[in-house]
Short mmCIF file of C-alpha atoms in Angstrom, two decimals:
data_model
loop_
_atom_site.label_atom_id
_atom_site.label_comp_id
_atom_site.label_asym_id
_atom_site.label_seq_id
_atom_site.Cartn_x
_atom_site.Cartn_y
_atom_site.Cartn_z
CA UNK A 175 -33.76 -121.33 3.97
CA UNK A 176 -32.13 -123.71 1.65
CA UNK A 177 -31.31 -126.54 3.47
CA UNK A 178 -27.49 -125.40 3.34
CA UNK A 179 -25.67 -127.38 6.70
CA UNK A 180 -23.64 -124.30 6.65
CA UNK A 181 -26.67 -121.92 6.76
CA UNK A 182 -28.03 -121.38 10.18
CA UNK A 183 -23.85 -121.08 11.25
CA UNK A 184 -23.80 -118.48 8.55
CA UNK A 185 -26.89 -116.28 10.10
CA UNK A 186 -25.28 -117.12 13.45
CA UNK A 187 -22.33 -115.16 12.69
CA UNK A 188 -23.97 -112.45 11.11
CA UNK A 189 -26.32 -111.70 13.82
CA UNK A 190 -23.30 -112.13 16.30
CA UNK A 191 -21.41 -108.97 14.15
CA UNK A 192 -24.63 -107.10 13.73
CA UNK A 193 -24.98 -107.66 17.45
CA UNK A 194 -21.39 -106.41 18.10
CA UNK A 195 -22.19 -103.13 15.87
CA UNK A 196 -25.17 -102.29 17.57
CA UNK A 197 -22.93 -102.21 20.61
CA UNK A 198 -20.64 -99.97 19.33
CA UNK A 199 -23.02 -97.22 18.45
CA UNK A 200 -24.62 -97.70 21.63
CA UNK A 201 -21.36 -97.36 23.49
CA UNK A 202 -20.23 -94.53 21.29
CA UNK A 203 -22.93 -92.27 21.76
CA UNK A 204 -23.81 -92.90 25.34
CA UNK A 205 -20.18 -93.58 26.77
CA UNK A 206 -18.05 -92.14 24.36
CA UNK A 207 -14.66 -92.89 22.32
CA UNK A 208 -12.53 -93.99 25.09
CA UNK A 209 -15.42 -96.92 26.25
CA UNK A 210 -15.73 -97.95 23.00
CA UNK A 211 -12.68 -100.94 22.94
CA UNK A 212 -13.42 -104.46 21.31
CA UNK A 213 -13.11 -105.89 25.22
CA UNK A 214 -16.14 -103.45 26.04
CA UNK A 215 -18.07 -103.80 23.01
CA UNK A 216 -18.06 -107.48 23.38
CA UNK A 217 -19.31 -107.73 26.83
CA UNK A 218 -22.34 -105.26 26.16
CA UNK A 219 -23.01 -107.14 23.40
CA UNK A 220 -23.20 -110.44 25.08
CA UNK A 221 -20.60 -111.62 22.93
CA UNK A 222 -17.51 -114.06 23.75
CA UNK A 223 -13.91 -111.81 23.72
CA UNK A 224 -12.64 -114.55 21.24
CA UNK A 225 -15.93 -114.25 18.77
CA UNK A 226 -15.28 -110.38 18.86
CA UNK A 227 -11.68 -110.67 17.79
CA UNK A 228 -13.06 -113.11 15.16
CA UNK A 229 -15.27 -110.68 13.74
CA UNK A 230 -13.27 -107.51 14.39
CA UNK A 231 -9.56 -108.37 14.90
CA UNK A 232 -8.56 -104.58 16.15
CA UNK A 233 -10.84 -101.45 17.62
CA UNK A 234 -10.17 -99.82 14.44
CA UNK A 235 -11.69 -102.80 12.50
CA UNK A 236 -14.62 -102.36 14.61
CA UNK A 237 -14.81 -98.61 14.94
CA UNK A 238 -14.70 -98.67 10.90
CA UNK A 239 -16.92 -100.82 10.71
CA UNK A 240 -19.34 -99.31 13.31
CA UNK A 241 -19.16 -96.10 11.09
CA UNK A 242 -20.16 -98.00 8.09
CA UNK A 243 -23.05 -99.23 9.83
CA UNK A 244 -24.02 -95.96 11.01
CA UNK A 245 -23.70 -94.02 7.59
CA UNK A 246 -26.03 -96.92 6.12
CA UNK A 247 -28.64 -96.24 8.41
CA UNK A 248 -28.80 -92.58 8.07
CA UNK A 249 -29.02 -92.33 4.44
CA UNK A 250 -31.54 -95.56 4.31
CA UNK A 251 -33.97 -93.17 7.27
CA UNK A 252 -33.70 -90.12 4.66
CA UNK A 253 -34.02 -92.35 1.70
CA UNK A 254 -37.85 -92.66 1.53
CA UNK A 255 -38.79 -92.45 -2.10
CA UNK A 256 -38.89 -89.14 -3.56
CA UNK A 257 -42.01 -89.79 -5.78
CA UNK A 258 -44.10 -90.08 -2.70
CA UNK A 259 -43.37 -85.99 -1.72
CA UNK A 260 -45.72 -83.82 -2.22
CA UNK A 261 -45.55 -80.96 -5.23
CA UNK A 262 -45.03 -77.50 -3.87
CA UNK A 263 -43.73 -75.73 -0.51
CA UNK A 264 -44.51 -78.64 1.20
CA UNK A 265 -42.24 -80.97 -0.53
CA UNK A 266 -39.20 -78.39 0.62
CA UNK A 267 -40.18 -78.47 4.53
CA UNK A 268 -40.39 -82.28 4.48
CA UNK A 269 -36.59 -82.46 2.47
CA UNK A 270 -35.10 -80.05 4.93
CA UNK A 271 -36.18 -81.43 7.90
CA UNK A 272 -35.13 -85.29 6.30
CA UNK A 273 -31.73 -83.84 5.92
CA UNK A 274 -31.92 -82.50 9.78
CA UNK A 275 -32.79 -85.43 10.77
CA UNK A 276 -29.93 -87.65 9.88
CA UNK A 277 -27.77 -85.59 11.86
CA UNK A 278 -29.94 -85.33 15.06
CA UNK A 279 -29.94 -88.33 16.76
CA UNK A 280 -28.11 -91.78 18.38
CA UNK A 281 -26.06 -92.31 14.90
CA UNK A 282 -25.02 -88.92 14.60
CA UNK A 283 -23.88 -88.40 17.86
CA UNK A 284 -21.58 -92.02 17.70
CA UNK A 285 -20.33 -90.76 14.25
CA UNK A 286 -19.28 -87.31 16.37
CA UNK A 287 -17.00 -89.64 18.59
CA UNK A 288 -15.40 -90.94 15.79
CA UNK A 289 -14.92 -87.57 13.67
CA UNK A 290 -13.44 -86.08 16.69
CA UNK A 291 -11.24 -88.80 17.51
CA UNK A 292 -10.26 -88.61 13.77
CA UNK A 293 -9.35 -85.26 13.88
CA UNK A 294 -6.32 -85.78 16.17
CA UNK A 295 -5.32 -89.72 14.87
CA UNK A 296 -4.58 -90.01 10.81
CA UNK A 297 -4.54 -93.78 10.83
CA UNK A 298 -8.04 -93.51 11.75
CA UNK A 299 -8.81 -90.29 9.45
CA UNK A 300 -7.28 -91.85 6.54
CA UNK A 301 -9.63 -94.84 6.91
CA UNK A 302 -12.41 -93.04 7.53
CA UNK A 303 -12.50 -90.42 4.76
CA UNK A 304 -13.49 -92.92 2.00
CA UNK A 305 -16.43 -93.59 4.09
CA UNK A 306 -17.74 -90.04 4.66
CA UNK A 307 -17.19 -88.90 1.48
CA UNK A 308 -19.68 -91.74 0.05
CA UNK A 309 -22.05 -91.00 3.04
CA UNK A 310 -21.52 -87.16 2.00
CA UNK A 311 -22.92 -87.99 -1.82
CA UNK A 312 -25.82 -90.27 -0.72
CA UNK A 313 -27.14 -87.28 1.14
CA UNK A 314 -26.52 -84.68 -0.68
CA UNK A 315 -28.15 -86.78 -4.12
CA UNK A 316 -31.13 -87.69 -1.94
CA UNK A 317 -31.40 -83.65 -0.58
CA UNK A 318 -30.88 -82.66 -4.61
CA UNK A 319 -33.52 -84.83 -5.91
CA UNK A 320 -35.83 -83.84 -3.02
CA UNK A 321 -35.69 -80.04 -3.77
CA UNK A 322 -35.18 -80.51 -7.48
CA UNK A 323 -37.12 -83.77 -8.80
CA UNK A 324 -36.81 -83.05 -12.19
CA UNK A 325 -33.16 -81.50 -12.28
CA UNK A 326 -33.76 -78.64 -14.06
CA UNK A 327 -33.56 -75.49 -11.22
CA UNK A 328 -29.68 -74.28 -11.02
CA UNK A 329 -29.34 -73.32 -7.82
CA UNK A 330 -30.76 -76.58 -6.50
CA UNK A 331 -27.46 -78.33 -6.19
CA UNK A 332 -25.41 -75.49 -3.88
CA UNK A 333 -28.80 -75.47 -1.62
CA UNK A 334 -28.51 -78.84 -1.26
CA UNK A 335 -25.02 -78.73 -0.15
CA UNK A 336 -25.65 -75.80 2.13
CA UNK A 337 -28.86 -77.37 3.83
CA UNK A 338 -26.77 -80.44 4.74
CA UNK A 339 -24.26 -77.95 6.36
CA UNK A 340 -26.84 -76.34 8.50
CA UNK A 341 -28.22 -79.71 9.47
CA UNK A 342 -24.96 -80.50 10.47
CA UNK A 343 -24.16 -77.61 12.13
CA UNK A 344 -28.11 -77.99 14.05
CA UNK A 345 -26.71 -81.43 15.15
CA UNK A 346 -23.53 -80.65 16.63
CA UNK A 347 -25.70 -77.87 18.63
CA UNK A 348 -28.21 -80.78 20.02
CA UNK A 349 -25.18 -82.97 21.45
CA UNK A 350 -24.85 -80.98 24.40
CA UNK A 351 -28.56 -80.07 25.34
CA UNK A 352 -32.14 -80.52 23.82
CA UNK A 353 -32.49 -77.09 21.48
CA UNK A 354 -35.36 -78.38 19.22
CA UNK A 355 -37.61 -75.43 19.94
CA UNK A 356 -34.96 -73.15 19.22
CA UNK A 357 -33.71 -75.71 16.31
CA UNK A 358 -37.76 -75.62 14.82
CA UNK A 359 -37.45 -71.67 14.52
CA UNK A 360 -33.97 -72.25 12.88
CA UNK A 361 -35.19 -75.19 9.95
CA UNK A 362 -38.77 -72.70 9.41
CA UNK A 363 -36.25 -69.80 8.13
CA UNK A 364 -34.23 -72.37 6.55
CA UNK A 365 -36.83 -74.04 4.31
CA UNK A 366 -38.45 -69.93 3.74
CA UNK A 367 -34.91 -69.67 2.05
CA UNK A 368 -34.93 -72.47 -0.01
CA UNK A 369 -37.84 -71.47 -1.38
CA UNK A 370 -36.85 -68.09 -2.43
CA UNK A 371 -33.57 -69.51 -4.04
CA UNK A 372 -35.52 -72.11 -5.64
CA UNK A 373 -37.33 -68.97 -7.08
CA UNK A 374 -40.52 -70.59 -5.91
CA UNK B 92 4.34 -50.81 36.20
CA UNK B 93 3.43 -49.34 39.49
CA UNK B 94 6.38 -50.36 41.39
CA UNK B 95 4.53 -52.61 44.01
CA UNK B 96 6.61 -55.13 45.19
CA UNK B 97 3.86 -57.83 44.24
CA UNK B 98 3.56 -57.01 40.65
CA UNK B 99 6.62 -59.03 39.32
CA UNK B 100 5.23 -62.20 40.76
CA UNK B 101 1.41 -61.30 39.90
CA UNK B 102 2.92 -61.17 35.78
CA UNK B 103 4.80 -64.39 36.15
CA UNK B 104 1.98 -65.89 37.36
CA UNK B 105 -0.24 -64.50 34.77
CA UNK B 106 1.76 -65.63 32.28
CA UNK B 107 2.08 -69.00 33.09
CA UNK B 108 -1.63 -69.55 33.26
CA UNK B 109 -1.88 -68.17 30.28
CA UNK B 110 0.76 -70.48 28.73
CA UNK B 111 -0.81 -73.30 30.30
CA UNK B 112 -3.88 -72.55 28.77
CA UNK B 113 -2.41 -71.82 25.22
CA UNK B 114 -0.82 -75.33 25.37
CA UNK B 115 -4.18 -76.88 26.46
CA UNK B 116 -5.75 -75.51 23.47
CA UNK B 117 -2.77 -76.69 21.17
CA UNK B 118 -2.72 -80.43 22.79
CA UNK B 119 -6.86 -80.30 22.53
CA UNK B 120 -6.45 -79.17 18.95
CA UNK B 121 -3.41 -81.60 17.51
CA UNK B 122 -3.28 -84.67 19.67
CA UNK B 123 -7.11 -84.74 20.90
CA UNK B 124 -9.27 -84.96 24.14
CA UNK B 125 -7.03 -87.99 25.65
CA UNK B 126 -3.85 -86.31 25.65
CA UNK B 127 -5.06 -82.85 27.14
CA UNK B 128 -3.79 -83.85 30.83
CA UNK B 129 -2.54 -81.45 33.40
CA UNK B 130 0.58 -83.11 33.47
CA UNK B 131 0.84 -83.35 29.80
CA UNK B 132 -0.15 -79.54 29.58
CA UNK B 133 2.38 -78.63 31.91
CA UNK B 134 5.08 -80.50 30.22
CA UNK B 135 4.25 -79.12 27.01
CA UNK B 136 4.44 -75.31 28.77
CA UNK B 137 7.59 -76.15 30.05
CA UNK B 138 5.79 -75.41 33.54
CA UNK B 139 6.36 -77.81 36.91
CA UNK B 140 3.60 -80.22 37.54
CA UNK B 141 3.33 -78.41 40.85
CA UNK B 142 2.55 -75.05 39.26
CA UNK B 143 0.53 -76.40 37.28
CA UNK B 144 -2.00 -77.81 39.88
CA UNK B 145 -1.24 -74.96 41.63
CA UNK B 146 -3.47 -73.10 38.74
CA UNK B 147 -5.34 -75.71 37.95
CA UNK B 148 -6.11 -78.50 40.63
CA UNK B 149 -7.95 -81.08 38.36
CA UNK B 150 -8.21 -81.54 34.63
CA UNK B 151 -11.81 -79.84 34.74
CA UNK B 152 -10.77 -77.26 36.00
CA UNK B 153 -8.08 -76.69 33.36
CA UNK B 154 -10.06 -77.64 30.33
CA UNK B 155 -13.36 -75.36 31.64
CA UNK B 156 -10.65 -72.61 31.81
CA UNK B 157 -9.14 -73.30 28.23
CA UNK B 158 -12.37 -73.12 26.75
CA UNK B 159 -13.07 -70.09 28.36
CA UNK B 160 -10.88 -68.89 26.66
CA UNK B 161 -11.56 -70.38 23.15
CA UNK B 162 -14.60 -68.73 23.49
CA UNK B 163 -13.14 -65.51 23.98
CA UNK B 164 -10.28 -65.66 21.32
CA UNK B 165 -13.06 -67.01 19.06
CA UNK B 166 -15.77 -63.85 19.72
CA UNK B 167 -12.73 -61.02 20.11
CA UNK B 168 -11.23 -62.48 16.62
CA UNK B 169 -15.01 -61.79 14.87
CA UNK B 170 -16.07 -58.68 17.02
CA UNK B 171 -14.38 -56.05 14.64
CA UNK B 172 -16.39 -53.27 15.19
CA UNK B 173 -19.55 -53.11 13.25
CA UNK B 174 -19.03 -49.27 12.66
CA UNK B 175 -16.11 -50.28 9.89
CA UNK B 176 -18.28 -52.39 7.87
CA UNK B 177 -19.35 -51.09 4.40
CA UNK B 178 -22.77 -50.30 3.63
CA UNK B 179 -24.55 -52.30 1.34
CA UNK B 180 -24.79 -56.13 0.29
CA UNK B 181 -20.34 -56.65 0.88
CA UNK B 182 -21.81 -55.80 4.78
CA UNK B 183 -23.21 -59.19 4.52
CA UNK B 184 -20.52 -61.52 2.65
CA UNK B 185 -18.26 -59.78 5.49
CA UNK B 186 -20.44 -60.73 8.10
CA UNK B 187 -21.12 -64.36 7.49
CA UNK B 188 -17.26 -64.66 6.47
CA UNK B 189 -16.59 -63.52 10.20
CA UNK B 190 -19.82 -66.09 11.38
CA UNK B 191 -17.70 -68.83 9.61
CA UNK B 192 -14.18 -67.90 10.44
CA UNK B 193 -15.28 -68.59 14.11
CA UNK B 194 -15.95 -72.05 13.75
CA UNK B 195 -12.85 -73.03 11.44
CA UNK B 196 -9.51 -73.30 12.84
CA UNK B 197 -7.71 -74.32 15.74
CA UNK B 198 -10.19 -73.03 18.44
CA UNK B 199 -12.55 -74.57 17.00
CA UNK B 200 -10.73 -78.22 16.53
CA UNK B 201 -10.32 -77.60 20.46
CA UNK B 202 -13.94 -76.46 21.58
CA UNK B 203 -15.38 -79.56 19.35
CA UNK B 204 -12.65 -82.32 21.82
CA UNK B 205 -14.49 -80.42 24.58
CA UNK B 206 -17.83 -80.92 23.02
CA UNK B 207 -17.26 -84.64 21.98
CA UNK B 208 -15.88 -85.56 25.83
CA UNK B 209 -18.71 -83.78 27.28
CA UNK B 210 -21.47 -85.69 25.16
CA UNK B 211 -20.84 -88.21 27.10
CA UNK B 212 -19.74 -86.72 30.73
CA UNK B 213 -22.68 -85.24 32.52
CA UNK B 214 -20.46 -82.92 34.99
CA UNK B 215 -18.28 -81.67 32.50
CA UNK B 216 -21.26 -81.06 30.45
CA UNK B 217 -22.72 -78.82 33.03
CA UNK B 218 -20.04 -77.28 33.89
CA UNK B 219 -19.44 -76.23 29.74
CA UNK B 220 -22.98 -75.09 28.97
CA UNK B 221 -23.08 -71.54 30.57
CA UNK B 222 -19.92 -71.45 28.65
CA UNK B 223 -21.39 -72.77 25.64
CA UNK B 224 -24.66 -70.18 26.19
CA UNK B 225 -23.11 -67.02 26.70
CA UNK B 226 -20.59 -67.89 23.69
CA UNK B 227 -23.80 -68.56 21.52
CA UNK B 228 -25.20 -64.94 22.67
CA UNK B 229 -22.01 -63.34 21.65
CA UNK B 230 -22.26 -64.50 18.37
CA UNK B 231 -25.58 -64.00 17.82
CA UNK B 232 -25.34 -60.15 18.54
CA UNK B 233 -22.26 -60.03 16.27
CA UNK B 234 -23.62 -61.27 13.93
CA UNK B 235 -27.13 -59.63 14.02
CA UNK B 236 -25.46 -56.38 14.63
CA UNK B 237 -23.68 -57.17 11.52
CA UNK B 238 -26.73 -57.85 9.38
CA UNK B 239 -28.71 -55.67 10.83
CA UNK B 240 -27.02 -52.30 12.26
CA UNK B 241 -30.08 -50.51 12.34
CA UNK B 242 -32.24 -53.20 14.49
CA UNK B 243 -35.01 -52.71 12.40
CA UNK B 244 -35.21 -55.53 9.70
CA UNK B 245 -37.63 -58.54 11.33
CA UNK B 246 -36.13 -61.51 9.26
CA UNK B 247 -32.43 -60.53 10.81
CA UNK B 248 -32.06 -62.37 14.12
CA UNK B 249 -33.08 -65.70 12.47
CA UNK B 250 -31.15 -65.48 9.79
CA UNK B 251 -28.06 -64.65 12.07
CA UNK B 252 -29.30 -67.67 13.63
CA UNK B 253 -29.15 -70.13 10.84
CA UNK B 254 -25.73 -67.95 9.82
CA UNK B 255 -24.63 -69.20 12.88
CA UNK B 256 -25.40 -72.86 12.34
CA UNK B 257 -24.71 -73.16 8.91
CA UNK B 258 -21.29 -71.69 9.94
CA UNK B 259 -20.92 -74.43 12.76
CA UNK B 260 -21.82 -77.48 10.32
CA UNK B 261 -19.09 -75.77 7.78
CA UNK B 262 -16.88 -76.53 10.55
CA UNK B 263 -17.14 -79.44 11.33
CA UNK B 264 -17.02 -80.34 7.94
CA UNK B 265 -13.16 -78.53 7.98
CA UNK B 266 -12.31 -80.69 10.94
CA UNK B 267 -11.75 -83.88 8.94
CA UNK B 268 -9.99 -82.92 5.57
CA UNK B 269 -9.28 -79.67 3.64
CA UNK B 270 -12.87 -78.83 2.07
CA UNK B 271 -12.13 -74.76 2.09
CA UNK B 272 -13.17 -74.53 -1.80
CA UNK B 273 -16.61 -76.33 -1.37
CA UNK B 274 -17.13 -73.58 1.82
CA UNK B 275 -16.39 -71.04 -0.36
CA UNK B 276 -18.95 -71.98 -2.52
CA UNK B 277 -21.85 -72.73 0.09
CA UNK B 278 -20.66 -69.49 1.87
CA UNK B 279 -21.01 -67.77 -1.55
CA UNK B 280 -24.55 -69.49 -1.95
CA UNK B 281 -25.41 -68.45 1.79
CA UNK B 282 -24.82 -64.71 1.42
CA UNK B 283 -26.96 -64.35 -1.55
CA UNK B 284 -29.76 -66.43 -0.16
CA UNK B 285 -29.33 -63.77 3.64
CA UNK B 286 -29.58 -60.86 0.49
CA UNK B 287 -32.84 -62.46 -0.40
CA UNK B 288 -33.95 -63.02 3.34
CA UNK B 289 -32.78 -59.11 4.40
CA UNK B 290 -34.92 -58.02 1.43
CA UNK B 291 -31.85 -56.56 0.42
#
């Protein structure tokens, strides 16, 4: 706090937008794409129509925006520092399951809405791509330097990229019923396949 | 043609189920979950309204059937006979190319508006997930047929598995922008590390 007169307004209005984005994912991955509107959003979040509008002058704004939010918070859950793995096998069963985990889960499932929305709108694609494609390098750097701290093992950077594609693929699967047993079995071959193309 | 009086109108009414359900699958896959209507299907099949409730009395109805057959197209498309494929390690490149092919493409941009409306619908949801699990078994013995035509090898029916949901994250992936070179290259990556996992 500095004293500002303009500061606690300031924190006001960020809380009140970090409010409103909460509300979107919520929406988004319990109701779906059609509940998610600006008139919804704001009324789950407790939040004047007019402050909303403020904030988030159109549901693309907002749904943007949400997906922002939502792409920050997966990579900042996965980001836990790399020096603190452990040498060895171990340290490719904890980066696997890091890189399942971002896309099992509340965010993933909101981001879903949004992708498949995407897929038929190209406003919405077009604004979104930019997005995805940074999200898609923050995870696949983090899965690299997981499996490959020091850079040096060639096929580390196509596992990578085809580890984030299962996890993918393992979270589309666990929108539409709870599969972790059968998803467990599924990441224990995974990460006994990484290690042989590791060469470990 | 047997002659039977009935036939005639048995065909015509075959057919225009089946063109309803084509267009479902082509609204589903270009214009998205909103648009797939029974009255915008019908309209799109050049079909009456009346017809079309006839065959399909609500929009559950319609879209359970339509992803019926999805899930058909997408297993008779991949179930080449397992006979034809070559010995040796092309058998598996073939086989995951097939395990990918099912989850890229217009089927697929359908089955995932399906998926994304049913996240968040509990009836359609149950109403999709026998679908959903005997589509799943139909892969998987495709595809572990495929890898494994003898039965015998014990690392086989996971790694059809993770095939299977490596092939379903590629997929998604495809839904949102032209990525068919960086597939090719974790496809590429994938085969050689099944190779490894076969023993081969």
């Amino acid at each position: 706090m500095t004293g500002s007169p303009r500061e606690p307004q300031q924190d006001r209005s960020r809380l009140t937008r970090e409010r409103l984005l909460t509300s979107t994912i919520d929406i988004l991955s319990g109701q779906g794409w059609a509940a998610a509107t600006v008139a919804r959003v704001a009324e789950e979040a407790g939040v004047s129509r007019g402050a909303a509008q403020h904030h988030f002058p159109t549901r693309e704004v907002l749904i943007t925006a949400a997906l922002e939010q939502m792409f920050t918070d997966l990579t900042a859950s996965a980001a836990q520092d790399v020096a603190d793995l452990p040498a060895g096998p171990e340290r490719i069963g904890i980066v696997v399951a890091r890189a399942v985990e971002i896309y099992v889960g509340r965010n993933f499932r909101a981001a879903l809405q949004v992708w498949a929305a995407a897929a038929s709108d190209e406003v919405l694609r077009e604004q979104i791509l930019p997005l995805e494609a940074k999200f898609a390098r923050a995870a696949h750097e983090m899965t690299l330097a997981g499996l490959d701290p020091d850079g040096r093992n060639p096929n580390a950077y196509r596992l990578a990229q085809a580890t984030l594609d299962l996890a993918r693929g393992l979270g589309l699967a666990a929108t539409l019923s709870d599969d972790s047993r059968r998803r467990a079995q599924v990441v224990a071959t995974w990460v006994e396949q990484v290690e042989l193309g590791l060469g470990g």
